[in-house]
CSV table of C-alpha atoms in Angstrom, one decimal:
chain,number,residue,atom,x,y,z
A,1,THR,CA,0.0,0.0,0.0
A,2,ILE,CA,2.8,2.4,0.9
A,3,ALA,CA,4.6,1.6,-2.4
A,4,ILE,CA,1.4,2.5,-4.3
A,5,VAL,CA,0.8,5.7,-2.3
A,6,LEU,CA,4.3,7.0,-2.6
A,7,GLY,CA,4.7,5.8,-6.2
A,8,THR,CA,1.5,7.7,-7.2
A,9,CYS,CA,2.5,10.8,-5.2
A,10,TRP,CA,5.9,11.1,-6.8
A,11,LEU,CA,4.8,10.1,-10.3
A,12,PHE,CA,2.3,12.9,-10.5
A,13,THR,CA,4.6,15.3,-8.7
A,14,PHE,CA,7.1,15.0,-11.6
A,15,LEU,CA,4.3,14.9,-14.2
A,16,ASN,CA,3.1,18.2,-13.0
A,17,PHE,CA,6.5,19.7,-13.8
A,18,GLY,CA,5.1,19.7,-17.3
A,19,GLY,CA,2.6,22.5,-16.6
A,20,MET,CA,-1.1,22.9,-15.8
A,21,GLY,CA,-2.1,21.7,-19.3
A,22,ILE,CA,-1.0,18.2,-18.5
A,23,SER,CA,-2.6,18.3,-15.0
A,24,GLY,CA,-5.9,19.6,-16.5
A,25,PHE,CA,-6.0,16.8,-19.2
A,26,ILE,CA,-5.3,14.1,-16.6
A,27,SER,CA,-7.9,15.4,-14.3
A,28,SER,CA,-10.6,15.7,-17.0
A,29,ALA,CA,-9.9,12.2,-18.4
A,30,GLY,CA,-9.9,10.8,-14.9
A,31,ALA,CA,-13.2,12.3,-13.9
A,32,LEU,CA,-14.9,10.9,-17.0
A,33,ILE,CA,-13.3,7.5,-17.1
A,34,GLY,CA,-12.9,6.9,-13.3
A,35,THR,CA,-15.9,8.6,-11.8
A,36,ILE,CA,-18.7,9.6,-14.2
A,37,ILE,CA,-18.9,6.4,-16.2
A,38,PRO,CA,-18.6,3.9,-13.3
A,39,SER,CA,-21.0,5.9,-11.2
A,40,ALA,CA,-23.5,6.0,-14.1
A,41,VAL,CA,-23.2,2.2,-14.4
A,42,ILE,CA,-23.8,1.8,-10.6
A,43,ILE,CA,-26.9,4.0,-10.8
A,44,VAL,CA,-28.4,2.3,-13.8
A,45,LEU,CA,-27.7,-1.2,-12.4
A,46,GLY,CA,-29.2,-0.1,-9.0
A,47,ILE,CA,-32.4,1.0,-10.7
A,48,VAL,CA,-32.5,-2.3,-12.7
A,49,TRP,CA,-31.9,-4.3,-9.5
A,50,VAL,CA,-34.9,-2.7,-7.9
A,51,ALA,CA,-37.0,-3.0,-11.0
A,52,MET,CA,-36.3,-6.8,-11.2
A,53,GLY,CA,-37.6,-7.2,-7.6
A,54,LYS,CA,-34.3,-8.5,-6.2
A,55,PRO,CA,-33.7,-8.3,-2.4
A,56,ILE,CA,-32.8,-4.8,-1.1
A,57,ALA,CA,-30.1,-4.5,1.6
A,58,ILE,CA,-31.6,-1.3,3.2
A,59,ASP,CA,-35.0,-0.3,4.3
A,60,PHE,CA,-36.8,2.6,2.6
A,61,THR,CA,-39.1,3.7,5.4
A,62,SER,CA,-40.0,6.9,7.2
A,63,HIS,CA,-38.0,5.7,10.2
A,64,THR,CA,-34.8,5.1,8.3
A,65,ILE,CA,-34.6,8.5,6.4
A,66,PHE,CA,-32.4,9.9,9.2
A,67,PRO,CA,-29.8,7.8,10.9
A,68,PRO,CA,-30.1,7.1,14.6
A,69,ILE,CA,-27.7,9.4,16.4
A,70,HIS,CA,-27.0,8.3,20.0
A,71,SER,CA,-23.8,10.3,20.6
A,72,LEU,CA,-21.7,13.1,19.1
A,73,ALA,CA,-19.1,10.6,18.2
A,74,GLN,CA,-21.4,9.0,15.6
A,75,LEU,CA,-21.7,12.3,13.8
A,76,ALA,CA,-17.9,12.3,13.3
A,77,ILE,CA,-18.4,10.3,10.1
A,78,LEU,CA,-19.6,13.6,8.7
A,79,THR,CA,-15.9,14.6,8.6
A,80,VAL,CA,-15.2,11.9,6.0
A,81,VAL,CA,-18.3,12.8,4.0
A,82,VAL,CA,-17.2,16.5,3.9
A,83,LEU,CA,-13.7,15.4,2.8
A,84,SER,CA,-15.2,13.8,-0.3
A,85,LEU,CA,-16.7,17.2,-1.2
A,86,GLN,CA,-13.6,19.2,-0.5
A,87,GLY,CA,-11.2,20.4,-3.1
A,88,MET,CA,-13.6,21.9,-5.7
A,89,GLU,CA,-11.7,25.2,-5.3
A,90,MET,CA,-8.6,23.4,-6.7
A,91,SER,CA,-10.0,23.9,-10.1
A,92,ALA,CA,-9.3,27.7,-9.6
A,93,ALA,CA,-5.8,26.9,-10.6
A,94,HIS,CA,-7.1,26.5,-14.1
A,95,ALA,CA,-9.3,29.6,-14.1
A,96,GLY,CA,-6.6,31.6,-15.9
A,97,ASP,CA,-6.7,29.2,-18.8
A,98,VAL,CA,-10.5,29.8,-19.3
A,99,LYS,CA,-11.5,32.2,-22.1
A,100,GLU,CA,-14.1,34.1,-20.1
A,101,PRO,CA,-13.4,33.0,-16.5
A,102,ALA,CA,-15.8,35.7,-14.9
A,103,LYS,CA,-18.7,34.1,-16.8
A,104,ASP,CA,-17.8,30.5,-17.5
A,105,PHE,CA,-15.9,29.5,-14.3
A,106,PRO,CA,-18.9,30.1,-11.9
A,107,LYS,CA,-21.1,28.1,-14.3
A,108,ALA,CA,-18.7,25.3,-14.3
A,109,ILE,CA,-18.5,25.2,-10.5
A,110,LEU,CA,-22.4,25.2,-10.3
A,111,LEU,CA,-22.7,22.4,-12.8
A,112,SER,CA,-20.0,20.4,-11.1
A,113,ALA,CA,-21.7,20.8,-7.7
A,114,ILE,CA,-25.0,19.5,-9.1
A,115,ILE,CA,-23.3,16.5,-10.9
A,116,ILE,CA,-21.2,15.7,-7.8
A,117,LEU,CA,-24.3,15.7,-5.5
A,118,VAL,CA,-26.4,13.6,-7.8
A,119,ILE,CA,-23.6,11.0,-8.3
A,120,MET,CA,-22.7,10.8,-4.6
A,121,VAL,CA,-26.2,10.5,-3.3
A,122,ILE,CA,-27.8,8.2,-5.9
A,123,ALA,CA,-24.6,6.0,-6.5
A,124,SER,CA,-24.3,5.6,-2.7
A,125,LEU,CA,-27.9,4.5,-2.4
A,126,SER,CA,-27.3,2.0,-5.3
A,127,ILE,CA,-24.4,0.5,-3.4
A,128,ALA,CA,-26.4,0.3,-0.2
A,129,ILE,CA,-29.3,-1.4,-2.0
A,130,VAL,CA,-27.1,-4.3,-3.2
A,131,VAL,CA,-24.3,-4.6,-0.6
A,132,PRO,CA,-25.2,-5.3,3.1
A,133,LYS,CA,-23.8,-2.6,5.3
A,134,GLU,CA,-21.7,-5.1,7.3
A,135,ASN,CA,-19.9,-6.0,4.1
A,136,ILE,CA,-19.1,-2.5,2.9
A,137,SER,CA,-15.5,-1.5,3.4
A,138,LEU,CA,-14.3,2.1,3.8
A,139,VAL,CA,-11.7,1.6,1.1
A,140,ALA,CA,-13.3,-1.1,-1.2
A,141,GLY,CA,-17.0,-0.2,-1.2
A,142,ILE,CA,-17.2,0.7,-4.9
A,143,MET,CA,-15.5,-2.5,-6.0
A,144,GLU,CA,-17.6,-4.7,-3.8
A,145,ALA,CA,-20.7,-3.1,-5.2
A,146,LEU,CA,-19.5,-3.6,-8.7
A,147,GLU,CA,-18.6,-7.2,-8.1
A,148,ALA,CA,-22.1,-7.8,-6.6
A,149,PHE,CA,-23.8,-6.1,-9.5
A,150,PHE,CA,-21.8,-7.9,-12.2
A,151,ASP,CA,-22.1,-11.3,-10.4
A,152,ALA,CA,-25.9,-10.8,-10.3
A,153,TYR,CA,-25.9,-10.2,-14.1
A,154,HIS,CA,-23.4,-13.0,-14.7
A,155,VAL,CA,-20.8,-10.7,-16.2
A,156,LYS,CA,-18.4,-10.7,-13.3
A,157,TRP,CA,-15.5,-10.4,-15.8
A,158,LEU,CA,-16.3,-6.7,-16.1
A,159,ALA,CA,-15.3,-6.1,-12.5
A,160,PRO,CA,-11.5,-5.9,-13.2
A,161,ILE,CA,-12.1,-3.6,-16.1
A,162,PHE,CA,-14.1,-1.2,-14.0
A,163,GLY,CA,-11.5,-1.6,-11.2
A,164,ILE,CA,-8.8,-0.2,-13.5
A,165,MET,CA,-11.1,2.7,-14.5
A,166,VAL,CA,-11.8,3.6,-10.9
A,167,ALA,CA,-8.1,3.4,-10.0
A,168,PHE,CA,-7.3,5.7,-13.0
A,169,GLY,CA,-9.9,8.1,-11.7
A,170,VAL,CA,-8.3,8.2,-8.3
A,171,PHE,CA,-4.8,8.6,-9.7
A,172,ALA,CA,-6.1,11.5,-11.8
A,173,GLN,CA,-7.7,13.1,-8.8
A,174,VAL,CA,-4.4,12.9,-7.0
A,175,SER,CA,-2.7,14.8,-9.9
A,176,SER,CA,-5.1,17.7,-9.5
A,177,TRP,CA,-4.6,17.8,-5.7
A,178,ILE,CA,-0.9,17.8,-6.2
A,179,ALA,CA,-0.9,20.7,-8.7
A,180,GLY,CA,-3.3,23.0,-6.9
A,181,PRO,CA,-1.8,23.9,-3.5
A,182,PRO,CA,1.7,24.7,-4.7
A,183,ARG,CA,0.3,27.0,-7.4
A,184,GLY,CA,-1.9,28.8,-4.9
A,185,VAL,CA,1.0,29.1,-2.3
A,186,CYS,CA,3.3,30.4,-5.1
A,187,GLU,CA,0.8,33.1,-6.0
A,188,THR,CA,0.9,34.2,-2.4
A,189,GLY,CA,4.7,34.0,-2.4
A,190,ARG,CA,4.9,36.7,-5.1
A,191,ASN,CA,4.0,39.2,-2.4
A,192,GLY,CA,7.1,38.3,-0.4
A,193,ASP,CA,5.5,35.7,1.9
A,194,LEU,CA,7.7,32.9,0.7
A,195,PRO,CA,11.5,32.4,0.6
A,196,PRO,CA,12.9,32.8,-2.9
A,197,PHE,CA,13.7,29.1,-2.9
A,198,PHE,CA,10.0,28.2,-3.0
A,199,GLN,CA,9.1,30.8,-5.5
A,200,LYS,CA,11.3,29.3,-8.3
A,201,LEU,CA,9.3,28.4,-11.4
A,202,ASN,CA,10.4,26.2,-14.3
A,203,LYS,CA,9.9,26.9,-18.0
A,204,ASN,CA,6.3,25.7,-17.7
A,205,ASP,CA,5.5,28.1,-14.8
A,206,MET,CA,5.3,25.3,-12.2
A,207,PRO,CA,6.8,25.7,-8.7
A,208,THR,CA,9.0,22.7,-8.8
A,209,ASN,CA,10.7,23.2,-5.4
A,210,MET,CA,7.3,23.6,-3.8
A,211,LEU,CA,6.0,20.5,-5.5
A,212,VAL,CA,9.0,18.5,-4.2
A,213,PHE,CA,8.6,19.9,-0.7
A,214,GLN,CA,4.9,18.9,-0.7
A,215,GLY,CA,5.9,15.4,-1.9
A,216,ILE,CA,8.3,15.0,1.1
A,217,ILE,CA,5.5,16.1,3.5
A,218,VAL,CA,3.1,13.5,1.9
A,219,THR,CA,5.8,10.8,2.2
A,220,VAL,CA,6.2,11.4,5.9
A,221,PHE,CA,2.4,11.3,6.6
A,222,ALA,CA,1.9,8.2,4.4
A,223,LEU,CA,4.1,6.3,6.8
A,224,VAL,CA,1.2,6.3,9.3
A,225,PHE,CA,0.1,3.1,7.4
A,226,VAL,CA,2.9,1.3,9.2
A,227,LEU,CA,1.6,2.3,12.6
A,228,MET,CA,-2.1,1.3,12.1
A,229,PRO,CA,-3.5,-2.2,12.7
A,230,ASN,CA,-5.2,-2.3,9.4
A,231,ILE,CA,-5.8,-0.3,6.2
A,232,SER,CA,-9.3,0.8,7.1
A,233,SER,CA,-8.1,2.3,10.4
A,234,ALA,CA,-5.3,4.2,8.6
A,235,PHE,CA,-7.7,5.3,5.9
A,236,LEU,CA,-10.2,6.7,8.4
A,237,ILE,CA,-7.6,8.5,10.5
A,238,MET,CA,-5.8,10.0,7.5
A,239,SER,CA,-9.1,11.1,6.0
A,240,THR,CA,-10.2,12.7,9.2
A,241,LEU,CA,-6.9,14.5,9.7
A,242,THR,CA,-7.0,15.7,6.1
A,243,ALA,CA,-10.5,17.0,6.5
A,244,GLN,CA,-9.7,18.8,9.7
A,245,THR,CA,-6.7,20.6,8.2
A,246,TYR,CA,-8.8,21.5,5.2
A,247,LEU,CA,-11.6,22.8,7.3
A,248,LEU,CA,-9.3,25.2,9.0
A,249,MET,CA,-8.4,26.6,5.6
A,250,TYR,CA,-12.1,26.9,4.7
A,251,ILE,CA,-12.8,28.7,7.9
A,252,LEU,CA,-10.1,31.3,7.1
A,253,MET,CA,-11.4,31.6,3.5
A,254,PHE,CA,-15.0,32.3,4.4
A,255,VAL,CA,-14.0,34.8,7.1
A,256,SER,CA,-11.6,36.5,4.7
A,257,ALA,CA,-14.2,36.8,2.0
A,258,ILE,CA,-16.7,38.6,4.3
A,259,VAL,CA,-14.0,40.8,5.8
A,260,LEU,CA,-12.6,41.8,2.4
A,261,ARG,CA,-16.0,42.8,1.1
A,262,TYR,CA,-16.1,45.5,3.8
A,263,LYS,CA,-12.4,46.5,3.9
A,264,GLN,CA,-11.9,46.6,0.1
A,265,PRO,CA,-15.4,47.2,-1.4
A,266,LYS,CA,-14.0,48.9,-4.5
A,267,THR,CA,-11.5,46.3,-5.5
A,268,PRO,CA,-12.3,45.0,-9.0
A,269,ARG,CA,-13.5,41.4,-8.8
A,270,PRO,CA,-14.2,39.3,-11.9
A,271,TYR,CA,-17.0,37.5,-10.0
A,272,LYS,CA,-18.9,38.7,-7.0
A,273,ILE,CA,-21.5,36.8,-5.0
A,274,PRO,CA,-24.8,38.5,-5.8
A,275,GLY,CA,-27.0,40.2,-3.2
A,276,GLY,CA,-24.5,42.6,-1.8
A,277,HIS,CA,-23.5,42.3,1.9
A,278,PHE,CA,-26.6,40.1,2.5
A,279,GLY,CA,-25.6,37.6,-0.2
A,280,MET,CA,-22.0,37.5,1.1
A,281,TRP,CA,-23.1,36.9,4.7
A,282,LEU,CA,-25.6,34.2,3.5
A,283,VAL,CA,-23.1,32.2,1.5
A,284,GLY,CA,-20.0,32.9,3.6
A,285,GLY,CA,-21.9,32.6,6.8
A,286,LEU,CA,-23.4,29.2,5.9
A,287,GLY,CA,-20.0,28.0,4.7
A,288,LEU,CA,-18.4,29.2,7.9
A,289,LEU,CA,-21.0,27.7,10.2
A,290,ALA,CA,-20.8,24.3,8.4
A,291,SER,CA,-17.0,24.3,8.5
A,292,VAL,CA,-16.9,25.1,12.3
A,293,ILE,CA,-19.6,22.4,13.1
A,294,VAL,CA,-17.9,19.7,11.1
A,295,PHE,CA,-14.5,20.6,12.5
A,296,ALA,CA,-15.8,20.3,16.0
A,297,LEU,CA,-17.4,16.9,15.2
A,298,GLY,CA,-14.2,15.7,13.7
A,299,LEU,CA,-12.5,16.0,17.1
A,300,PHE,CA,-14.6,13.2,18.3
């Protein structure tokens, strides 16, 4: 597992030396091949499963719409759910390459949000319909669902093919995550907030030293797999830690957006949240409140 994690990390670290064009292509191809197509298949097969009258692994009743919560610790799983929704702002690294970013980029974000929610909710329900909850693994749920689906339709040979597609999608997602933060930090560094060593760009305008430094940090954190009793435990802990760190950034981001609207009201902005101060407080306030609540729950 460590070999795959570190190999993937450093492979895409060096691939991103080639510029944002390569990163954007890999991310787009990965989203289509590794996420949208497999999710669409899961959703369609889930619908067919129900239509054929096969046994359903979950109960669709008024009592099971909301999960029973007996303690705050049970809500901590929200942290992992939020983690799967984090990172959409990484696409901002590509905004400069869009022809009309002020108009097209917000549309792309809105469309992405709708697609992501539909895929996550309906595909998750499809998995829960077929695979009993006690058999769902934190790290292998999608593959288990696909195997159960394909086995039911007597085409289990498709499972390895979809496994490769899903793996490619995950690898492509890693490429985007690796490219985004160093670019953002480098933009900040131009104001003198970074040592010159980390501001160095190659011929493709990529912060190579920052990318390597990030890779070293990831390598150190990945070694937590050695200390955990099993992969699922390590996955849960690493996911929670990642989400917690990310939520701190979101808290700062929402606060900054609100404060800057008052401190720098005349600053030209390609895109502004509509509704004036009320709109900013509504969007920024909801984001801030959600981030603080989920961060607190993650501590459990």
